[in-house]
Amino acid sequence: MTSQEAALALFKFSANLRNTLRSDVSKDDCSLSLERFRCLQYLRDIHGATLTQASEGLGISPSSLCIMLKKLEQEGLVSRNRDTADRRVVRYAVSPAALDRLDEYTQKHLALLVQRLERVPAEDRQRLVSALDEINRVLSISM
């Protein structure tokens, strides 16, 4: 298999996983798209960020992210705070309500994946996890 073929297979897998999670879980919770989930998760994991930091970290244009953050703020999921050291800098952080929502969203997705994986023999699940570990290792290699 060529690198091109492997890349295409990985790309197709990524799209399939994204579509599966969107279609099966999002029916219950349309208000938290995968993109909004990623944004909240990112802000939680790095304990807040400026618009530029979040834009670069998420790979979303600043203008699109600004619109998303404004909506998340209106819903009480994100707070917008001035930096104490430099009042010109605005930092975004997740609210306690967002932490609850992230947990709920994660649990729904995990339940879906567990349900699907229960149909797979334990030996195959172990091979799958090993393959995913290798994919994560390959993706973390710096260019």
Short mmCIF file of N, CA and C in Angstrom, two decimals:
data_model
loop_
_atom_site.label_atom_id
_atom_site.label_comp_id
_atom_site.label_asym_id
_atom_site.label_seq_id
_atom_site.Cartn_x
_atom_site.Cartn_y
_atom_site.Cartn_z
N MET A 1 0.86 -1.19 0.00
CA MET A 1 0.00 0.00 0.00
C MET A 1 0.89 1.24 0.00
N THR A 2 0.56 2.18 -0.83
CA THR A 2 1.34 3.41 -0.91
C THR A 2 0.92 4.37 0.21
N SER A 3 1.75 5.36 0.45
CA SER A 3 1.41 6.38 1.45
C SER A 3 0.15 7.12 1.05
N GLN A 4 -0.01 7.34 -0.25
CA GLN A 4 -1.21 8.02 -0.77
C GLN A 4 -2.47 7.20 -0.45
N GLU A 5 -2.41 5.89 -0.67
CA GLU A 5 -3.55 5.01 -0.38
C GLU A 5 -3.86 4.96 1.11
N ALA A 6 -2.82 4.92 1.93
CA ALA A 6 -3.01 4.91 3.38
C ALA A 6 -3.62 6.22 3.85
N ALA A 7 -3.15 7.32 3.28
CA ALA A 7 -3.70 8.63 3.64
C ALA A 7 -5.18 8.72 3.26
N LEU A 8 -5.52 8.21 2.09
CA LEU A 8 -6.92 8.22 1.64
C LEU A 8 -7.79 7.36 2.56
N ALA A 9 -7.30 6.20 2.97
CA ALA A 9 -8.04 5.34 3.88
C ALA A 9 -8.26 6.04 5.23
N LEU A 10 -7.24 6.71 5.72
CA LEU A 10 -7.36 7.45 6.98
C LEU A 10 -8.35 8.60 6.85
N PHE A 11 -8.29 9.28 5.74
CA PHE A 11 -9.22 10.39 5.49
C PHE A 11 -10.66 9.89 5.46
N LYS A 12 -10.89 8.77 4.76
CA LYS A 12 -12.24 8.20 4.69
C LYS A 12 -12.72 7.75 6.07
N PHE A 13 -11.81 7.14 6.86
CA PHE A 13 -12.16 6.73 8.21
C PHE A 13 -12.58 7.93 9.05
N SER A 14 -11.80 9.00 8.96
CA SER A 14 -12.08 10.21 9.73
C SER A 14 -13.46 10.76 9.39
N ALA A 15 -13.77 10.82 8.10
CA ALA A 15 -15.08 11.32 7.67
C ALA A 15 -16.20 10.41 8.15
N ASN A 16 -15.98 9.10 8.08
CA ASN A 16 -16.99 8.14 8.52
C ASN A 16 -17.26 8.26 10.01
N LEU A 17 -16.20 8.37 10.81
CA LEU A 17 -16.37 8.52 12.25
C LEU A 17 -17.12 9.82 12.58
N ARG A 18 -16.73 10.90 11.94
CA ARG A 18 -17.37 12.19 12.16
C ARG A 18 -18.86 12.12 11.80
N ASN A 19 -19.17 11.51 10.66
CA ASN A 19 -20.56 11.39 10.24
C ASN A 19 -21.37 10.49 11.16
N THR A 20 -20.76 9.43 11.63
CA THR A 20 -21.45 8.53 12.57
C THR A 20 -21.79 9.26 13.85
N LEU A 21 -20.83 9.97 14.39
CA LEU A 21 -21.07 10.69 15.65
C LEU A 21 -22.10 11.80 15.46
N ARG A 22 -22.01 12.48 14.35
CA ARG A 22 -22.97 13.57 14.08
C ARG A 22 -24.39 13.04 13.94
N SER A 23 -24.55 11.99 13.16
CA SER A 23 -25.90 11.52 12.85
C SER A 23 -26.56 10.83 14.02
N ASP A 24 -25.81 10.02 14.77
CA ASP A 24 -26.43 9.25 15.84
C ASP A 24 -26.62 10.03 17.13
N VAL A 25 -25.68 10.88 17.47
CA VAL A 25 -25.77 11.61 18.74
C VAL A 25 -26.41 12.97 18.57
N SER A 26 -26.14 13.63 17.48
CA SER A 26 -26.63 14.99 17.29
C SER A 26 -28.14 15.07 17.20
N LYS A 27 -28.80 13.93 16.93
CA LYS A 27 -30.26 13.94 16.90
C LYS A 27 -30.81 14.36 18.26
N ASP A 28 -30.08 13.98 19.32
CA ASP A 28 -30.53 14.29 20.67
C ASP A 28 -30.14 15.69 21.11
N ASP A 29 -29.04 16.21 20.55
CA ASP A 29 -28.51 17.49 21.01
C ASP A 29 -28.00 18.31 19.83
N CYS A 30 -28.90 18.98 19.14
CA CYS A 30 -28.53 19.74 17.95
C CYS A 30 -27.78 21.03 18.29
N SER A 31 -27.83 21.45 19.55
CA SER A 31 -27.25 22.74 19.89
C SER A 31 -25.73 22.68 20.06
N LEU A 32 -25.14 21.49 20.13
CA LEU A 32 -23.70 21.40 20.32
C LEU A 32 -23.11 20.58 19.17
N SER A 33 -22.75 21.29 18.11
CA SER A 33 -22.15 20.63 16.95
C SER A 33 -20.75 20.14 17.31
N LEU A 34 -20.21 19.31 16.45
CA LEU A 34 -18.87 18.80 16.67
C LEU A 34 -17.86 19.95 16.74
N GLU A 35 -18.05 20.99 15.93
CA GLU A 35 -17.14 22.13 15.94
C GLU A 35 -17.23 22.90 17.27
N ARG A 36 -18.45 23.08 17.75
CA ARG A 36 -18.63 23.77 19.04
C ARG A 36 -18.06 22.94 20.18
N PHE A 37 -18.25 21.63 20.10
CA PHE A 37 -17.67 20.73 21.10
C PHE A 37 -16.15 20.86 21.11
N ARG A 38 -15.53 20.82 19.91
CA ARG A 38 -14.07 20.96 19.81
C ARG A 38 -13.59 22.28 20.40
N CYS A 39 -14.34 23.35 20.14
CA CYS A 39 -13.97 24.66 20.65
C CYS A 39 -14.01 24.68 22.19
N LEU A 40 -15.10 24.18 22.75
CA LEU A 40 -15.22 24.16 24.21
C LEU A 40 -14.16 23.25 24.84
N GLN A 41 -13.94 22.13 24.22
CA GLN A 41 -12.94 21.18 24.72
C GLN A 41 -11.54 21.82 24.69
N TYR A 42 -11.23 22.52 23.62
CA TYR A 42 -9.94 23.19 23.49
C TYR A 42 -9.77 24.24 24.59
N LEU A 43 -10.78 25.08 24.76
CA LEU A 43 -10.70 26.12 25.79
C LEU A 43 -10.57 25.51 27.18
N ARG A 44 -11.27 24.41 27.42
CA ARG A 44 -11.17 23.74 28.72
C ARG A 44 -9.77 23.20 28.93
N ASP A 45 -9.24 22.53 27.92
CA ASP A 45 -7.96 21.85 28.06
C ASP A 45 -6.78 22.79 28.26
N ILE A 46 -6.86 24.00 27.66
CA ILE A 46 -5.74 24.93 27.82
C ILE A 46 -6.07 26.06 28.81
N HIS A 47 -7.19 25.91 29.51
CA HIS A 47 -7.60 26.86 30.54
C HIS A 47 -7.79 28.27 30.00
N GLY A 48 -8.44 28.37 28.85
CA GLY A 48 -8.74 29.67 28.26
C GLY A 48 -7.71 30.09 27.22
N ALA A 49 -8.14 30.98 26.33
CA ALA A 49 -7.26 31.43 25.25
C ALA A 49 -7.77 32.72 24.66
N THR A 50 -6.86 33.42 23.98
CA THR A 50 -7.28 34.58 23.20
C THR A 50 -7.89 34.06 21.90
N LEU A 51 -8.52 34.95 21.16
CA LEU A 51 -9.11 34.58 19.87
C LEU A 51 -8.04 34.02 18.93
N THR A 52 -6.89 34.67 18.88
CA THR A 52 -5.80 34.23 18.00
C THR A 52 -5.28 32.86 18.40
N GLN A 53 -5.07 32.65 19.69
CA GLN A 53 -4.59 31.35 20.16
C GLN A 53 -5.58 30.24 19.82
N ALA A 54 -6.85 30.49 20.09
CA ALA A 54 -7.88 29.49 19.82
C ALA A 54 -8.01 29.23 18.32
N SER A 55 -7.94 30.29 17.53
CA SER A 55 -8.03 30.16 16.08
C SER A 55 -6.91 29.27 15.54
N GLU A 56 -5.71 29.52 16.00
CA GLU A 56 -4.57 28.72 15.56
C GLU A 56 -4.66 27.29 16.07
N GLY A 57 -5.06 27.12 17.33
CA GLY A 57 -5.15 25.79 17.92
C GLY A 57 -6.23 24.93 17.31
N LEU A 58 -7.31 25.56 16.90
CA LEU A 58 -8.44 24.81 16.33
C LEU A 58 -8.41 24.73 14.82
N GLY A 59 -7.61 25.58 14.19
CA GLY A 59 -7.57 25.60 12.73
C GLY A 59 -8.84 26.18 12.13
N ILE A 60 -9.40 27.17 12.82
CA ILE A 60 -10.61 27.86 12.37
C ILE A 60 -10.25 29.32 12.16
N SER A 61 -10.78 29.93 11.12
CA SER A 61 -10.46 31.33 10.86
C SER A 61 -10.93 32.19 12.03
N PRO A 62 -10.20 33.26 12.33
CA PRO A 62 -10.60 34.14 13.44
C PRO A 62 -12.03 34.68 13.28
N SER A 63 -12.43 35.00 12.06
CA SER A 63 -13.77 35.56 11.88
C SER A 63 -14.85 34.52 12.18
N SER A 64 -14.66 33.29 11.72
CA SER A 64 -15.64 32.23 12.01
C SER A 64 -15.65 31.90 13.50
N LEU A 65 -14.48 31.85 14.09
CA LEU A 65 -14.39 31.52 15.52
C LEU A 65 -15.02 32.63 16.37
N CYS A 66 -14.83 33.87 15.97
CA CYS A 66 -15.41 35.00 16.70
C CYS A 66 -16.93 34.87 16.75
N ILE A 67 -17.54 34.49 15.64
CA ILE A 67 -18.99 34.31 15.59
C ILE A 67 -19.40 33.16 16.51
N MET A 68 -18.67 32.05 16.44
CA MET A 68 -18.97 30.90 17.28
C MET A 68 -18.84 31.24 18.76
N LEU A 69 -17.77 31.94 19.12
CA LEU A 69 -17.55 32.30 20.53
C LEU A 69 -18.64 33.25 21.04
N LYS A 70 -19.07 34.16 20.18
CA LYS A 70 -20.14 35.08 20.58
C LYS A 70 -21.42 34.31 20.89
N LYS A 71 -21.75 33.33 20.06
CA LYS A 71 -22.95 32.52 20.30
C LYS A 71 -22.79 31.67 21.56
N LEU A 72 -21.61 31.10 21.75
CA LEU A 72 -21.37 30.31 22.95
C LEU A 72 -21.45 31.18 24.21
N GLU A 73 -20.99 32.41 24.09
CA GLU A 73 -21.08 33.35 25.21
C GLU A 73 -22.53 33.69 25.51
N GLN A 74 -23.34 33.93 24.48
CA GLN A 74 -24.75 34.24 24.66
C GLN A 74 -25.50 33.08 25.32
N GLU A 75 -25.04 31.86 25.07
CA GLU A 75 -25.67 30.67 25.66
C GLU A 75 -25.13 30.36 27.05
N GLY A 76 -24.19 31.16 27.52
CA GLY A 76 -23.64 30.97 28.85
C GLY A 76 -22.60 29.85 28.94
N LEU A 77 -22.04 29.46 27.80
CA LEU A 77 -21.06 28.38 27.80
C LEU A 77 -19.61 28.88 27.78
N VAL A 78 -19.44 30.15 27.43
CA VAL A 78 -18.11 30.76 27.36
C VAL A 78 -18.16 32.12 28.03
N SER A 79 -17.10 32.42 28.76
CA SER A 79 -16.99 33.78 29.32
C SER A 79 -15.88 34.51 28.58
N ARG A 80 -16.06 35.82 28.51
CA ARG A 80 -15.12 36.69 27.81
C ARG A 80 -14.56 37.64 28.85
N ASN A 81 -13.24 37.57 29.10
CA ASN A 81 -12.63 38.36 30.17
C ASN A 81 -11.41 39.12 29.68
N ARG A 82 -11.24 40.31 30.20
CA ARG A 82 -10.04 41.10 29.91
C ARG A 82 -8.88 40.54 30.72
N ASP A 83 -7.73 40.49 30.08
CA ASP A 83 -6.51 40.03 30.74
C ASP A 83 -6.12 41.05 31.81
N THR A 84 -5.79 40.59 32.99
CA THR A 84 -5.45 41.51 34.08
C THR A 84 -4.12 42.23 33.83
N ALA A 85 -3.21 41.57 33.12
CA ALA A 85 -1.91 42.18 32.85
C ALA A 85 -1.97 43.19 31.69
N ASP A 86 -2.84 42.94 30.73
CA ASP A 86 -2.96 43.81 29.57
C ASP A 86 -4.43 43.91 29.20
N ARG A 87 -5.05 45.02 29.56
CA ARG A 87 -6.50 45.19 29.37
C ARG A 87 -6.94 45.15 27.91
N ARG A 88 -5.99 45.26 26.98
CA ARG A 88 -6.34 45.18 25.55
C ARG A 88 -6.61 43.74 25.13
N VAL A 89 -6.12 42.78 25.89
CA VAL A 89 -6.23 41.37 25.54
C VAL A 89 -7.51 40.77 26.13
N VAL A 90 -8.26 40.06 25.29
CA VAL A 90 -9.49 39.39 25.73
C VAL A 90 -9.23 37.89 25.71
N ARG A 91 -9.58 37.24 26.82
CA ARG A 91 -9.41 35.79 26.93
C ARG A 91 -10.79 35.14 27.05
N TYR A 92 -10.92 34.00 26.40
CA TYR A 92 -12.15 33.23 26.44
C TYR A 92 -11.92 31.99 27.29
N ALA A 93 -12.92 31.65 28.11
CA ALA A 93 -12.83 30.46 28.96
C ALA A 93 -14.20 29.79 29.03
N VAL A 94 -14.19 28.50 29.34
CA VAL A 94 -15.46 27.79 29.45
C VAL A 94 -16.10 28.06 30.81
N SER A 95 -17.42 28.04 30.82
CA SER A 95 -18.17 28.25 32.05
C SER A 95 -18.43 26.90 32.71
N PRO A 96 -18.87 26.90 33.97
CA PRO A 96 -19.26 25.64 34.62
C PRO A 96 -20.35 24.90 33.84
N ALA A 97 -21.27 25.64 33.23
CA ALA A 97 -22.32 25.01 32.43
C ALA A 97 -21.72 24.28 31.23
N ALA A 98 -20.66 24.85 30.65
CA ALA A 98 -19.99 24.22 29.51
C ALA A 98 -19.32 22.92 29.93
N LEU A 99 -18.75 22.92 31.13
CA LEU A 99 -18.11 21.69 31.62
C LEU A 99 -19.14 20.57 31.74
N ASP A 100 -20.33 20.89 32.24
CA ASP A 100 -21.40 19.89 32.32
C ASP A 100 -21.80 19.42 30.93
N ARG A 101 -21.92 20.35 30.01
CA ARG A 101 -22.34 20.03 28.64
C ARG A 101 -21.30 19.17 27.95
N LEU A 102 -20.02 19.49 28.15
CA LEU A 102 -18.95 18.69 27.57
C LEU A 102 -18.99 17.26 28.09
N ASP A 103 -19.22 17.13 29.38
CA ASP A 103 -19.29 15.80 29.98
C ASP A 103 -20.48 15.02 29.42
N GLU A 104 -21.61 15.65 29.32
CA GLU A 104 -22.81 15.01 28.77
C GLU A 104 -22.58 14.58 27.32
N TYR A 105 -22.01 15.47 26.53
CA TYR A 105 -21.74 15.20 25.13
C TYR A 105 -20.77 14.03 24.98
N THR A 106 -19.71 14.05 25.80
CA THR A 106 -18.71 12.98 25.76
C THR A 106 -19.34 11.65 26.13
N GLN A 107 -20.15 11.64 27.17
CA GLN A 107 -20.80 10.40 27.61
C GLN A 107 -21.72 9.83 26.52
N LYS A 108 -22.44 10.69 25.82
CA LYS A 108 -23.30 10.22 24.73
C LYS A 108 -22.49 9.58 23.62
N HIS A 109 -21.37 10.21 23.27
CA HIS A 109 -20.53 9.66 22.21
C HIS A 109 -19.87 8.36 22.65
N LEU A 110 -19.41 8.32 23.89
CA LEU A 110 -18.80 7.09 24.39
C LEU A 110 -19.82 5.95 24.39
N ALA A 111 -21.03 6.22 24.80
CA ALA A 111 -22.08 5.19 24.83
C ALA A 111 -22.33 4.65 23.42
N LEU A 112 -22.36 5.54 22.45
CA LEU A 112 -22.56 5.12 21.06
C LEU A 112 -21.41 4.22 20.61
N LEU A 113 -20.18 4.63 20.89
CA LEU A 113 -19.03 3.83 20.46
C LEU A 113 -18.97 2.50 21.19
N VAL A 114 -19.29 2.50 22.48
CA VAL A 114 -19.31 1.25 23.25
C VAL A 114 -20.33 0.29 22.64
N GLN A 115 -21.49 0.81 22.32
CA GLN A 115 -22.55 0.00 21.71
C GLN A 115 -22.07 -0.65 20.41
N ARG A 116 -21.38 0.12 19.60
CA ARG A 116 -20.87 -0.42 18.33
C ARG A 116 -19.75 -1.43 18.58
N LEU A 117 -18.87 -1.12 19.53
CA LEU A 117 -17.71 -1.99 19.77
C LEU A 117 -18.08 -3.28 20.49
N GLU A 118 -19.20 -3.30 21.17
CA GLU A 118 -19.63 -4.53 21.85
C GLU A 118 -19.90 -5.65 20.86
N ARG A 119 -20.17 -5.31 19.62
CA ARG A 119 -20.42 -6.31 18.57
C ARG A 119 -19.13 -6.87 17.98
N VAL A 120 -18.00 -6.29 18.36
CA VAL A 120 -16.70 -6.69 17.82
C VAL A 120 -16.02 -7.62 18.83
N PRO A 121 -15.48 -8.75 18.37
CA PRO A 121 -14.77 -9.65 19.29
C PRO A 121 -13.62 -8.93 20.01
N ALA A 122 -13.36 -9.34 21.26
CA ALA A 122 -12.33 -8.69 22.09
C ALA A 122 -10.97 -8.66 21.40
N GLU A 123 -10.62 -9.71 20.72
CA GLU A 123 -9.33 -9.78 20.02
C GLU A 123 -9.25 -8.70 18.93
N ASP A 124 -10.33 -8.53 18.20
CA ASP A 124 -10.37 -7.50 17.15
C ASP A 124 -10.34 -6.10 17.76
N ARG A 125 -11.01 -5.92 18.89
CA ARG A 125 -10.98 -4.60 19.57
C ARG A 125 -9.55 -4.26 19.97
N GLN A 126 -8.81 -5.25 20.46
CA GLN A 126 -7.42 -4.99 20.87
C GLN A 126 -6.58 -4.60 19.68
N ARG A 127 -6.77 -5.25 18.54
CA ARG A 127 -6.03 -4.88 17.33
C ARG A 127 -6.42 -3.47 16.88
N LEU A 128 -7.68 -3.15 17.03
CA LEU A 128 -8.17 -1.82 16.65
C LEU A 128 -7.50 -0.75 17.51
N VAL A 129 -7.44 -0.99 18.81
CA VAL A 129 -6.81 -0.02 19.72
C VAL A 129 -5.33 0.12 19.40
N SER A 130 -4.66 -0.98 19.09
CA SER A 130 -3.24 -0.92 18.72
C SER A 130 -3.06 -0.10 17.45
N ALA A 131 -3.95 -0.30 16.48
CA ALA A 131 -3.87 0.46 15.24
C ALA A 131 -4.11 1.95 15.51
N LEU A 132 -5.07 2.26 16.36
CA LEU A 132 -5.34 3.67 16.69
C LEU A 132 -4.16 4.30 17.41
N ASP A 133 -3.51 3.55 18.29
CA ASP A 133 -2.31 4.06 18.97
C ASP A 133 -1.23 4.39 17.94
N GLU A 134 -1.08 3.53 16.94
CA GLU A 134 -0.08 3.76 15.90
C GLU A 134 -0.45 4.97 15.05
N ILE A 135 -1.73 5.12 14.74
CA ILE A 135 -2.19 6.29 13.98
C ILE A 135 -1.89 7.57 14.77
N ASN A 136 -2.20 7.57 16.06
CA ASN A 136 -1.91 8.74 16.89
C ASN A 136 -0.41 9.05 16.91
N ARG A 137 0.41 8.01 16.97
CA ARG A 137 1.86 8.21 16.97
C ARG A 137 2.30 8.84 15.65
N VAL A 138 1.81 8.32 14.54
CA VAL A 138 2.17 8.85 13.22
C VAL A 138 1.72 10.30 13.07
N LEU A 139 0.51 10.58 13.52
CA LEU A 139 -0.02 11.95 13.39
C LEU A 139 0.72 12.96 14.26
N SER A 140 1.35 12.49 15.33
CA SER A 140 2.05 13.41 16.22
C SER A 140 3.48 13.71 15.77
N ILE A 141 3.93 13.04 14.72
CA ILE A 141 5.29 13.30 14.20
C ILE A 141 5.32 14.70 13.58
N SER A 142 6.29 15.49 14.00
CA SER A 142 6.43 16.85 13.46
C SER A 142 6.88 16.80 12.02
N MET A 143 6.43 17.78 11.28
CA MET A 143 6.83 17.87 9.85
C MET A 143 8.03 18.76 9.73
#
